[in-house]
XYZ file of C-alpha atoms in Angstrom:
555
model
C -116.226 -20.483 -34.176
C -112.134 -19.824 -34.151
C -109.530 -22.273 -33.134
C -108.732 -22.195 -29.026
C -104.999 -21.208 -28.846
C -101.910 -21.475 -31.485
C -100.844 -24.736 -33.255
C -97.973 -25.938 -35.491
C -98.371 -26.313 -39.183
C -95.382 -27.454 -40.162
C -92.299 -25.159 -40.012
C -94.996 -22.058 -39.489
C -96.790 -21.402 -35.981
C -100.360 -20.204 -37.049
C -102.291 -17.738 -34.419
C -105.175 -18.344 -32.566
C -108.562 -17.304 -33.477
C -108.272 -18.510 -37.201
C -112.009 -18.954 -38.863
C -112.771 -22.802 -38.465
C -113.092 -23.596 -42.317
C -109.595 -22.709 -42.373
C -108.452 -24.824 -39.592
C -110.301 -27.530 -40.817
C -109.027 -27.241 -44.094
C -105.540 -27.435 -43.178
C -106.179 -30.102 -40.267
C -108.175 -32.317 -42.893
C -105.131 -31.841 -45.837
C -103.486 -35.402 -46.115
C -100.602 -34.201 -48.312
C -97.970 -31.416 -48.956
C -100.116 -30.039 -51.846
C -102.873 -29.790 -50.071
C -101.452 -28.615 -46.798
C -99.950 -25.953 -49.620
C -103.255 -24.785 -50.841
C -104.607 -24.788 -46.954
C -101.972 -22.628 -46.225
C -102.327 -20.281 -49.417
C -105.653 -19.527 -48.264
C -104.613 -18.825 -44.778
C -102.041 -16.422 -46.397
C -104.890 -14.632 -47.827
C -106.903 -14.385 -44.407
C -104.185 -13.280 -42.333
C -103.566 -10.083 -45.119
C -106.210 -8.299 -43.398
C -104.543 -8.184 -40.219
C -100.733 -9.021 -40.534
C -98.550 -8.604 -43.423
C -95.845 -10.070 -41.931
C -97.793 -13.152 -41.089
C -99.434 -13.767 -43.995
C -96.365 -13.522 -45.596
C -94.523 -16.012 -43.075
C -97.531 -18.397 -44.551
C -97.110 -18.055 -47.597
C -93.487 -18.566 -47.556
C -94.446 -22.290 -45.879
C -96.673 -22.895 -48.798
C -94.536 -22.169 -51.387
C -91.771 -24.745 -49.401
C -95.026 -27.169 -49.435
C -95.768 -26.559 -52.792
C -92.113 -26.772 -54.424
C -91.421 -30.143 -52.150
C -94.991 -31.675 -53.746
C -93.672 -30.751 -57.294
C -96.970 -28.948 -56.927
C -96.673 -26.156 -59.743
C -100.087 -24.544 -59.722
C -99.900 -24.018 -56.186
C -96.038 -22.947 -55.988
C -97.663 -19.943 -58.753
C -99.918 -19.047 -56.331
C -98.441 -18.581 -53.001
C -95.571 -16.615 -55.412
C -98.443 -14.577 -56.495
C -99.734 -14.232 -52.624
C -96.039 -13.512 -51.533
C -95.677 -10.512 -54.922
C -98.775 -8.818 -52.976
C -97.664 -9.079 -49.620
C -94.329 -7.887 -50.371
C -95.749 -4.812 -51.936
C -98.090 -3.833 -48.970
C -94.417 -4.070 -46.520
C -92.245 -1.374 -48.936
C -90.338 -4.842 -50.504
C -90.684 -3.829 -54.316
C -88.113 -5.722 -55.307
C -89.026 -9.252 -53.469
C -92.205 -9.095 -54.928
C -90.804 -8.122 -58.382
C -88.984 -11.936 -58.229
C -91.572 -13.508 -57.267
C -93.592 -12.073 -59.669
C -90.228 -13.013 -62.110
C -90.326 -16.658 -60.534
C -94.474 -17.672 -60.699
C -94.197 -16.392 -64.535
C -91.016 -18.831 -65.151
C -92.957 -21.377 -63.854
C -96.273 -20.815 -66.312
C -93.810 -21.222 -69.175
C -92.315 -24.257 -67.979
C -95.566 -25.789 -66.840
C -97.529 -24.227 -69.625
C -99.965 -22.709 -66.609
C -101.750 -20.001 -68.804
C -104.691 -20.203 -67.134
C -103.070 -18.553 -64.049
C -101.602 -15.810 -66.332
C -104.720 -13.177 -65.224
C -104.122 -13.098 -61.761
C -100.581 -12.934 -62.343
C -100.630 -10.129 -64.419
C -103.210 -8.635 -61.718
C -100.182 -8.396 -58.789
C -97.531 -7.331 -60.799
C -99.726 -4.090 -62.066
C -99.866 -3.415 -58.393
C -95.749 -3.002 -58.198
C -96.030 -0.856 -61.262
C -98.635 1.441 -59.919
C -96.668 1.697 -56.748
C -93.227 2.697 -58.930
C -95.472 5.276 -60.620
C -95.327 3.191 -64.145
C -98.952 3.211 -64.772
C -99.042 2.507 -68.563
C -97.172 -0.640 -67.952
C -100.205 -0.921 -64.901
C -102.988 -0.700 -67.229
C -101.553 -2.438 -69.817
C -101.316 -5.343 -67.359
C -104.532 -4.610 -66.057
C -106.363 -4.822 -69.740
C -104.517 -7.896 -70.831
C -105.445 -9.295 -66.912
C -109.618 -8.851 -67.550
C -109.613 -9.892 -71.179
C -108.048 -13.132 -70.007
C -109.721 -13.708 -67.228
C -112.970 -12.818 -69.448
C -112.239 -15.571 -71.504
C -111.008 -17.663 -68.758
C -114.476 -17.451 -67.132
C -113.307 -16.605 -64.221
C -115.399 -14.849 -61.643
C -112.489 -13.960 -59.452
C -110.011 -12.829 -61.700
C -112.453 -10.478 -63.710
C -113.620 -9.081 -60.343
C -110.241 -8.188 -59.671
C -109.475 -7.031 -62.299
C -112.046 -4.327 -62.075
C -111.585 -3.483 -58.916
C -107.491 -2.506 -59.662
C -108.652 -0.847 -63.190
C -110.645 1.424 -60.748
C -107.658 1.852 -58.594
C -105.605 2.725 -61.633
C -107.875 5.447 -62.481
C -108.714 6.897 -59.327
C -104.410 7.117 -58.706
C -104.742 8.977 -62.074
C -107.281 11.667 -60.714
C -109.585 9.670 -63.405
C -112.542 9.379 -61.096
C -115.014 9.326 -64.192
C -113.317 6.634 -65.304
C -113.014 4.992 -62.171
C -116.747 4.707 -61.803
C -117.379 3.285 -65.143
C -115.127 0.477 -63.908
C -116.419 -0.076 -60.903
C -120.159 0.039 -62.513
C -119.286 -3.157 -64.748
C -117.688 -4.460 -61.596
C -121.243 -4.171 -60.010
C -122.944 -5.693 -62.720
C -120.376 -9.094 -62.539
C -121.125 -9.146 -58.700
C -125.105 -9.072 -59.131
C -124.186 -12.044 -61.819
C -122.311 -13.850 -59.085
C -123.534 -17.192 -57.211
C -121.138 -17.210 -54.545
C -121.879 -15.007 -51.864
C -118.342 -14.863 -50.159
C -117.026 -13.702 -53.474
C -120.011 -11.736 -53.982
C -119.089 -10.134 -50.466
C -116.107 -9.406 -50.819
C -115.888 -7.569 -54.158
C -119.121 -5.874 -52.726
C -116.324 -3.994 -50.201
C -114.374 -3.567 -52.761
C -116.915 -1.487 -54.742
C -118.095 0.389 -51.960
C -114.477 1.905 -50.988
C -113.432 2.272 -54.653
C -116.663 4.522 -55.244
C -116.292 6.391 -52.007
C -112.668 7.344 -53.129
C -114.417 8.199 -57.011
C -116.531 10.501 -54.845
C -114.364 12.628 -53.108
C -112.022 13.241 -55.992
C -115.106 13.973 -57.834
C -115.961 16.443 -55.184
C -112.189 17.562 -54.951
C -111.960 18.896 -58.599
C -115.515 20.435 -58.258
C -114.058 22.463 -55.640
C -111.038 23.403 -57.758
C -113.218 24.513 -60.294
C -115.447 26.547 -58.172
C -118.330 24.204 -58.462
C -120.199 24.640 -54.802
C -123.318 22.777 -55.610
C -121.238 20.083 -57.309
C -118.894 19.754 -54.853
C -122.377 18.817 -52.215
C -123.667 17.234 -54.711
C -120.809 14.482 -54.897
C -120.034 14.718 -51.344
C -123.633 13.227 -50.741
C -123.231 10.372 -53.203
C -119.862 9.447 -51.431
C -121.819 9.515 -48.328
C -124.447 7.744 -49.379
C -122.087 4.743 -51.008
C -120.539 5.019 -47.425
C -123.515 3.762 -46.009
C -123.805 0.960 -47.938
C -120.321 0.199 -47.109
C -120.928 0.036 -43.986
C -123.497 -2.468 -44.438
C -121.710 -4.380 -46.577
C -118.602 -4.954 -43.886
C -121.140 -6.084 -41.376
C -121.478 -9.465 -43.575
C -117.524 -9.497 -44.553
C -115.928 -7.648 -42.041
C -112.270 -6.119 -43.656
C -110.088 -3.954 -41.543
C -108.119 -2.377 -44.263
C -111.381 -1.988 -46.404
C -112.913 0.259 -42.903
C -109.851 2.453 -42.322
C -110.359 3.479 -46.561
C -114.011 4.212 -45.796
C -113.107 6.347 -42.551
C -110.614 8.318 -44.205
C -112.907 8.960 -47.517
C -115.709 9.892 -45.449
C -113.002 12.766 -43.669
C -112.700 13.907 -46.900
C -115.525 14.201 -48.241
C -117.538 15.704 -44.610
C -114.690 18.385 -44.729
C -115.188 19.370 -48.300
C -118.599 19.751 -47.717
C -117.756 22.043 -44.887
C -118.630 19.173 -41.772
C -115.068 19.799 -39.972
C -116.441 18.107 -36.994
C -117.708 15.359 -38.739
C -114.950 14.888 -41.186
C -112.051 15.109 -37.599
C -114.560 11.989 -35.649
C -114.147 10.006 -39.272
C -110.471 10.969 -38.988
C -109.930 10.174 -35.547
C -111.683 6.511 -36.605
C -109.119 6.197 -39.058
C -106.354 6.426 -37.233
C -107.705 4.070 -34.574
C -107.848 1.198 -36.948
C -105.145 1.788 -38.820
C -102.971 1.747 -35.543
C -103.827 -1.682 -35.795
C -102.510 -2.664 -39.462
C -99.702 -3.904 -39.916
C -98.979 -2.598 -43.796
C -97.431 0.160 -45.566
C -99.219 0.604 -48.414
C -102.102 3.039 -47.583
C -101.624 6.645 -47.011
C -104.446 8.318 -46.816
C -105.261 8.341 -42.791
C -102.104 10.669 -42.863
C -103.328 12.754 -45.842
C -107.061 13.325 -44.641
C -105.104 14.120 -41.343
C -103.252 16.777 -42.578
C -106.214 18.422 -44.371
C -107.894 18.790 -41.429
C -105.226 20.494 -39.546
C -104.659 22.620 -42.316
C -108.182 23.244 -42.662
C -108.168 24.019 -38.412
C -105.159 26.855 -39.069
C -102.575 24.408 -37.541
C -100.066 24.328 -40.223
C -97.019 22.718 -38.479
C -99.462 19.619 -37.659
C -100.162 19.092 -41.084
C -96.977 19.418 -42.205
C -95.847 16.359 -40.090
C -98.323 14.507 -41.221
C -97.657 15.058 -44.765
C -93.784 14.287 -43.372
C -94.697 11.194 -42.165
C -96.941 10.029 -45.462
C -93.645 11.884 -47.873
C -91.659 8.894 -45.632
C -93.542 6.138 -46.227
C -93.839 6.365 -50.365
C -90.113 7.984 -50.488
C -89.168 4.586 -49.084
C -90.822 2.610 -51.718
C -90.244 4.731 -54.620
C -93.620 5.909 -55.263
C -92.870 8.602 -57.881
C -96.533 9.704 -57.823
C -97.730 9.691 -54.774
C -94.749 11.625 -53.953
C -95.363 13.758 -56.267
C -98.945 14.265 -55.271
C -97.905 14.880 -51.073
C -95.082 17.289 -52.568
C -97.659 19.647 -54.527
C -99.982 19.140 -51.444
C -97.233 20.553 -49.475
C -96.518 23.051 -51.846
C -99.900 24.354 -52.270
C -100.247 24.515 -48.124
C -97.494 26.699 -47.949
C -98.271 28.880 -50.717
C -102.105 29.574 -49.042
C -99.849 30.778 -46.317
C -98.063 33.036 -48.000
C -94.818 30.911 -47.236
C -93.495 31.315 -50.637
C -89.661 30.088 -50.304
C -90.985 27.023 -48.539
C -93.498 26.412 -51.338
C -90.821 26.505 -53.833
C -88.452 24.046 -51.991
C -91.289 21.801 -51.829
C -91.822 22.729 -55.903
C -88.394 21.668 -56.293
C -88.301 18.526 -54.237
C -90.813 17.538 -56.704
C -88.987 18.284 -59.721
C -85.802 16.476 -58.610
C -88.191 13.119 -57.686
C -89.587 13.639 -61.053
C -86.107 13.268 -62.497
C -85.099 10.268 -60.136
C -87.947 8.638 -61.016
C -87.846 8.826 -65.099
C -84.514 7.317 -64.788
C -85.762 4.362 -62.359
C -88.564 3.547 -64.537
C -86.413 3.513 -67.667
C -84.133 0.919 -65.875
C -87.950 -1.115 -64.828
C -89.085 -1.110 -68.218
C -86.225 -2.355 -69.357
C -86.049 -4.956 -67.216
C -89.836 -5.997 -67.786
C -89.121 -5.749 -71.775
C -86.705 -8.874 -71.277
C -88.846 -10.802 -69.641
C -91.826 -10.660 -72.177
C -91.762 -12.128 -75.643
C -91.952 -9.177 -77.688
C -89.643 -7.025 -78.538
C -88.566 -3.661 -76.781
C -89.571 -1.671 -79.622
C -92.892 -3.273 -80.203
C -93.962 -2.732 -76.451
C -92.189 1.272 -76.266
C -94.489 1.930 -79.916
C -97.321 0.279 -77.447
C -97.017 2.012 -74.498
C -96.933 5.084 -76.039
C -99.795 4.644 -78.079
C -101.729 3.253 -74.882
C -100.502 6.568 -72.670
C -102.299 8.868 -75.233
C -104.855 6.908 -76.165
C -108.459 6.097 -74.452
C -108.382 2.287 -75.068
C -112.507 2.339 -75.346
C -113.052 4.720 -77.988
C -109.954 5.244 -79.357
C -110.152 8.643 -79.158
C -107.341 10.653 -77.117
C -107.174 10.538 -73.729
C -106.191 13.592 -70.970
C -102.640 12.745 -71.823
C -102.778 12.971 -75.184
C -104.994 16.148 -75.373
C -102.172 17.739 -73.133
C -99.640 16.734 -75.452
C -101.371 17.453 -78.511
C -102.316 20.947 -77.278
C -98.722 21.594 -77.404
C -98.093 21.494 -81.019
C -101.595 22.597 -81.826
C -101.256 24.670 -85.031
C -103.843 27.655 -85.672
C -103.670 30.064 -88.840
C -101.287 33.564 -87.258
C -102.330 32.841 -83.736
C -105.542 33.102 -84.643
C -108.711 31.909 -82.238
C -108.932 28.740 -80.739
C -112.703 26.643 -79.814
C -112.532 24.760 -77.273
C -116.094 22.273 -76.786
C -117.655 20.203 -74.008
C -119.824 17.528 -75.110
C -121.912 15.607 -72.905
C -124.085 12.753 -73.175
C -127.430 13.514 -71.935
C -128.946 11.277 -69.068
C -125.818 9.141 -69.756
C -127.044 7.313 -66.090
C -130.267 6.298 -67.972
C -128.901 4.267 -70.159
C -126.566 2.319 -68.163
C -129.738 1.889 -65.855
C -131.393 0.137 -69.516
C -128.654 -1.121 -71.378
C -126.382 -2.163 -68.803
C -122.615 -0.804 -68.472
C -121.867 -2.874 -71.792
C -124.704 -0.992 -73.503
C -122.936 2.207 -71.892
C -119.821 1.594 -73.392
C -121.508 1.222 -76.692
C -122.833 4.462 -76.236
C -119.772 5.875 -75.747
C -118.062 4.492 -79.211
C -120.765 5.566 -80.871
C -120.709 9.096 -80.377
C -117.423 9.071 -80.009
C -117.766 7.666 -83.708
C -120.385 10.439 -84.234
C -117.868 13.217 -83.368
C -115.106 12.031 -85.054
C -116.922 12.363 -88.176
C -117.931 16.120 -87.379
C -114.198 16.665 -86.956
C -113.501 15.162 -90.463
C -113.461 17.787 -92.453
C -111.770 20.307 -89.563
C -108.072 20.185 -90.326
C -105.610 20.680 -86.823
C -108.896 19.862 -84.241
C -108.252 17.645 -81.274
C -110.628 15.361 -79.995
C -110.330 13.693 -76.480
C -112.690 11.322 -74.573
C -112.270 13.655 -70.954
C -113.262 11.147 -68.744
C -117.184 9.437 -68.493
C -119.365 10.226 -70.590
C -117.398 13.677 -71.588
C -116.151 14.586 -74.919
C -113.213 17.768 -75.269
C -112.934 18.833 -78.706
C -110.108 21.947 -79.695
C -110.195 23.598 -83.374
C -108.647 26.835 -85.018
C -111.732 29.470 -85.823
C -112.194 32.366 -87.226
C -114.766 33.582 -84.456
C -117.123 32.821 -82.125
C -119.930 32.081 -84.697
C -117.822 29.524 -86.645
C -117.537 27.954 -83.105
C -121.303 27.882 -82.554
C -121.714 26.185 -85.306
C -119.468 23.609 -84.707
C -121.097 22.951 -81.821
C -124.262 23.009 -83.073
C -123.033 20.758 -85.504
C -122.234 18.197 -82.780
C -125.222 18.448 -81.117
C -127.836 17.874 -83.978
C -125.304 14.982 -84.703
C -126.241 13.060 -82.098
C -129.472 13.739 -82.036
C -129.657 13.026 -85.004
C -127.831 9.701 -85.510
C -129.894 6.134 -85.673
C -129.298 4.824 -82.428
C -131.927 2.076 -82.513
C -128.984 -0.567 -83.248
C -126.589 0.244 -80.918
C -129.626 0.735 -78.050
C -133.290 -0.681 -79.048
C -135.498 1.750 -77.853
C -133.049 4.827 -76.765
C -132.636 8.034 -78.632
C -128.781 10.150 -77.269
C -128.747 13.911 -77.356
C -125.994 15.620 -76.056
C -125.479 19.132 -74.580
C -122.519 21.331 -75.625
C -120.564 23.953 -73.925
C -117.778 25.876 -75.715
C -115.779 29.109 -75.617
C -113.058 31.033 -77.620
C -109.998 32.816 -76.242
C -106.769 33.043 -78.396
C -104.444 30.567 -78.686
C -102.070 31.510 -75.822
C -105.285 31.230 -73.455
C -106.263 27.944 -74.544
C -106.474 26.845 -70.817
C -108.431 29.647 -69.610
C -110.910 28.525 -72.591
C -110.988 24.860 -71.409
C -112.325 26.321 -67.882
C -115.163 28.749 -69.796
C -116.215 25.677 -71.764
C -116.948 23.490 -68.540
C -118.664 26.233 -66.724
C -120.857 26.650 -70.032
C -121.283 22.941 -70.481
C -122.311 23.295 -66.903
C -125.167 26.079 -67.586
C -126.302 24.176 -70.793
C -126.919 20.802 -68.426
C -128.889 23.042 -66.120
C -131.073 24.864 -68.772
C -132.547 21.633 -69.873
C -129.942 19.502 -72.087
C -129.436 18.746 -75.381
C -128.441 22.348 -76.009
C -125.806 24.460 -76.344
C -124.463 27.443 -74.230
C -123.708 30.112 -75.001
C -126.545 30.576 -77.573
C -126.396 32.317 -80.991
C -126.432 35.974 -80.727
C-alpha cells in the first residue's frame, strides 16, 4: 500500500508513493515532536532514493524538533542531516551538524545517543581519508552501544568497522567484523532490523571477496583468486535473496558492481560487463555522490577489453567526484589505478604524471587533516596531546591482540636492526581450521583464539632481541627476526608451531585443540620484501600439505 499522490507536511511537500506506516505515522502525530520523529523516519526512507529529499525532511524535523524544545529528536534529525550531507559532497555541513547534535548531548546530558553519533561522524572522517580518527570513533561507537544494549547501534557499528577495513584493503579484517555482525543479527527479534543489516552483510562480504580475490591475483595466487571469486558469488546470491524481503537501491548497485569484479577476475568478461551494465542502470537512478565503484568496475572492464581511453574517462569521472570532496584515499587509490593502467601500456610519462598527481594530493591532504584534527581535538575533552599519543598508538597497533598491525610492521621494518646486514626471517603463521572454531565457539570464541596465540607467539619472541611481530590480518600472524641462517630460522618456526600445539587450550575453548602451520624464508636484509612474498607462498604450500607444519622442511 503507498499514499495516492503528494501531500503537505508542514513547510515540506512529501512525494507520493511513501510506505503507509509512514504516512500513517506522520498523519496520526498530534504534536511537533511527534510530527518530528514521523518525519526523521521519513528522512531515513527517502535516503534510498533521494538525498536531496531526505535531506529537505530532515531539515523540517529538526525545525519541528527545535520549536517542541524536543532535544532527543533535534540530535537525531542532526545526526540524519551529518549522513545525508556526506552522501551529496557537503563535508563541512555535516561536520556542524555533527558539531551541533554533540553540543546538544552535553547540554541535555543525552549520552545515550552518543553511539550513533559517533557512528556518522566516522563516516566524514573516512571520507577525508582520517581513518584512525574513523576507527577510533568506530570502537568507542560499539563499546557504547554494547553497553547501551542497543541492537541498532551495535549493528551499525559493525557494519562501518567492516567498511573501515575493507577502505583499508583489510578484507581479513573486514570479515571478522562482519562475522560478529552476523551473529548479533541471528540474535535479533525484529525482523525489519534483522533485514536490513542482513543487506548490509551481504554487500560488505561481497566487497571482502573481491579484494580478497584482488590481492590473490597480485600475488599470483590463480586457484585463490577462483577460490574467493566463488565465495563472493556465492554471498551474492544470498544478497539477492535478502533484497527481495528489504528491497535497497543503493545496497543492489554495490552488489552489481562487486559481482563485475569479481566475474572479471575470475576471467567471466561477459559476465562481469552484463553485472556492469546493471550497475550503471540503477545507479542512473541515485541521487548521491558517495559511491564510486560503478565507475571503477567500469573502467576495469574497458581496460581489461584493450579500450584504454574509455577507462581512462571513467576513472576521470570517479578522480572528479572524490577530488570534490577531499577524499585523500580514494584519490589516491583511482590515481595508482591510473598509474598502473598506463604503465601496462607502456605509457610511461603518463604513468608518472599520474604518480605525481598522487604525491602532490598526498601532501594536500596531510596538511588538511592536520587542520581536521585539530579542529576535532577542541571539541573533545581531552587534551591534544593525550589523543595525538592515542592515535598513534591506535595507527600501529591491532586493537584485538595488541600486537602490531600492517602499519606498524611497515614502520617498524624501517628501523629494523640486524647484526652487519646480516640475514633476516621472515614467518607466516596461521591458525589451522581457524573457520572451525568460529563455527563452535562463535566469533567471540574466535577472537579469543586469536589473543591467545597471539599471547603464545609473543612469548616465543621473548627471548629474540630486534623481532617484529604483527597480527597480518585474520587469523594471520607475520613475525621478522635477525638470523644467522636458514636453520636458526627453522627452528624458530618450529618453535612456533609446537607452541601452539602445544599450549592448554581447554580454557580459552572447551573441547578444541589450535595448531598452526608456518611458512618462512630468509633473504638479506635489503630484500626483506622479496622474503615477505617467499614466506606467503610457503605458508601457502604448508596449508596445502596438510597443516600444522612447516614449509620449507629441515634439510
Amino acid at each position: 500500500m503507498s499514499s495516492p499522490a503528494p501531500f503537505d507536511a508542514g513547510s515540506v511537500q512529501l512525494p507520493a508513493n511513501l510506505p503507509e506506516p509512514l504516512v500513517r505515522q506522520l498523519r496520526a502525530a498530534s504534536n511537533d515532536r511527534e510530527r518530528s520523529q514521523a518525519l526523521i523516519d521519513l528522512a531515513r526512507h527517502l535516503r534510498d532514493t533521494s538525498m536531496h529529499g531526505a535531506q529537505q525532511v530532515g531539515e523540517a524535523a529538526l525545525e519541528l524538533a527545535l520549536q517542541a524544545d524536543a532535544p532527543a529528536e533535534a540530535i537525531l534529525a542532526l545526526i540524519g542531516l551529518s549522513f545525508v550531507a556526506a552522501h551529496l559532497n557537503q563535508l563541512e555541513r555535516s561536520s556542524d551538524a555533527v558539531t551541533r547534535a554533540q553540543e546538544l548531548i552535553r547540554e541535555h546530558d543525552l549520552r545515550d545517543l552518543q553511539a550513533p553519533l559517533l557512528n556518522v561522524r566516522a563516516l566524514t572522517h573516512m571520507l577525508i581519508g582520517d581513518l584512525i580518527s574513523a576507527q577510533q570513533d568506530l570502537q568507542e561507537s560499539l563499546e557504547l552501544a554494547r553497553q547501551q544494549r542497543d541492537p541498532l547501534d551495535t549493528g551499525n557499528a559493525l557494519v562501518n568497522l567492516a567498511w573501515l577495513a575493507n577502505n583499508r584493503d583489510e578484507p581479513g579484517e573486514a570479515l571478522h567484523h562482519l562475522n560478529l555482525l552476523e551473529e548479533h543479527v541471528h540474535a535479533l527479534r525484529d525482523p525489519e532490523l534483522r533485514s536490513d543489516l542482513n543487506n548490509y552483510l551481504h554487500e560488505n562480504r561481497a566487497h571482502s571477496y573481491a579484494l580478497l580475490a584482488r590481492q590473490a591475483r597480485d600475488r599470483g595466487r590463480p586457484e585463490a583468486v577462483q577460490h574467493a571469486a566463488q565465495q563472493g558469488l556465492m554471498v551474492l546470491r544470498a544478497a539477492r535473496t535478502a533484497l527481495e524481503i528489504l528491497p535497497s537501491r543503493t545496497t543492489e548497485v554495490l552488489c552489481y558492481a562487486h559481482e563485475s569484479t569479481l566475474r572479471l577476475l575470475s576471467g567471466d568478461l561477459a559476465g562481469a560487463q552484463l553485472a556492469a551494465d546493471r550497475a550503471a542502470e540503477l545507479h542512473s537512478g541515485l541521487d548521491q555522490q558517495l559511491y564510486i565503484e560503478v565507475n571503477l568496475c567500469l573502467a576495469e572492464l574497458s581496460e581489461a577489453r584493450g579500450h584504454h581511453a574509455a577507462a581512462l574517462d571513467e576513472y576521470q569521472v570517479a578522480l572528479g567526484i572524490v577530488r570534490s570532496q577531499h577524499r585523500h584515499r580514494d584519490t589516491q587509490r583511482i590515481l595508482q589505478a591510473i598509474s598502473a593502467m598506463h604503465e601496462r601500456a607502456g605509457q610511461y610519462p603518463q604513468a608518472l604524471r599520474a604518480a605525481r598527481e598522487a604525491l602532490v594530493d598526498a601532501q594536500d591532504a596531510l596538511r588538511r587533516m592536520n587542520v581536521t584534527t585539530q579542529r576535532q581535538a577542541q571539541q573533545d575533552a581531552s587534551s591534544w596531546q593525550d589523543r595525538l599519543r592515542q592515535a598513534e598508538t591506535q595507527a600501529r597497533q591491532d586493537p584485538l591482540t595488541g600486537l602490531l598491525n600492517r602499519r606498524g610492521l611497515e614502520e617498524g621494518l624501517l628501523t629494523l636492526q640486524t647484526p652487519d646486514g646480516g640475514p633476516v626471517a621472515a614467518l607466516f603463521v596461521d591458525i589451522d581450521h581457524f573457520k572451525r572454531v568460529n563455527d563452535r565457539h562463535s566469533h567471540a570464541g574466535g577472537d579469543r583464539a586469536l589473543k591467545g596465540v597471539a599471547d603464545v607467539l609473543r612469548t616465543q619472541l621473548a627471548r629474540w632481541p630486534g623481532a617484529l611481530l604483527a597480527r597480518y590480518g585474520g587469523e594471520e600472524f607475520v613475525l621478522i627476526a635477525p638470523v644467522s641462517d636458514a636453520t636458526q630460522a627453522h627452528a624458530l618456526a618450529e618453535g612456533c608451531r609446537r607452541a601452539v600445539a602445544a599450549h592448554a587450550w581447554s580454557t580459552l575453548l572447551p573441547g578444541t585443540n589450535l595448531t598452526a602451520s608456518v611458512g618462512y624464508a630468509v633473504e638479506p636484509a635489503h630484500r626483506l620484501p622479496e622474503a615477505l612474498t617467499l614466506a606467503d607462498e610457503h605458508l601457502y604450500r604448508a596449508k596445502r600439505a596438510g597443516r600444522n607444519r612447516v614449509y620449507p622442511p629441515s634439510d
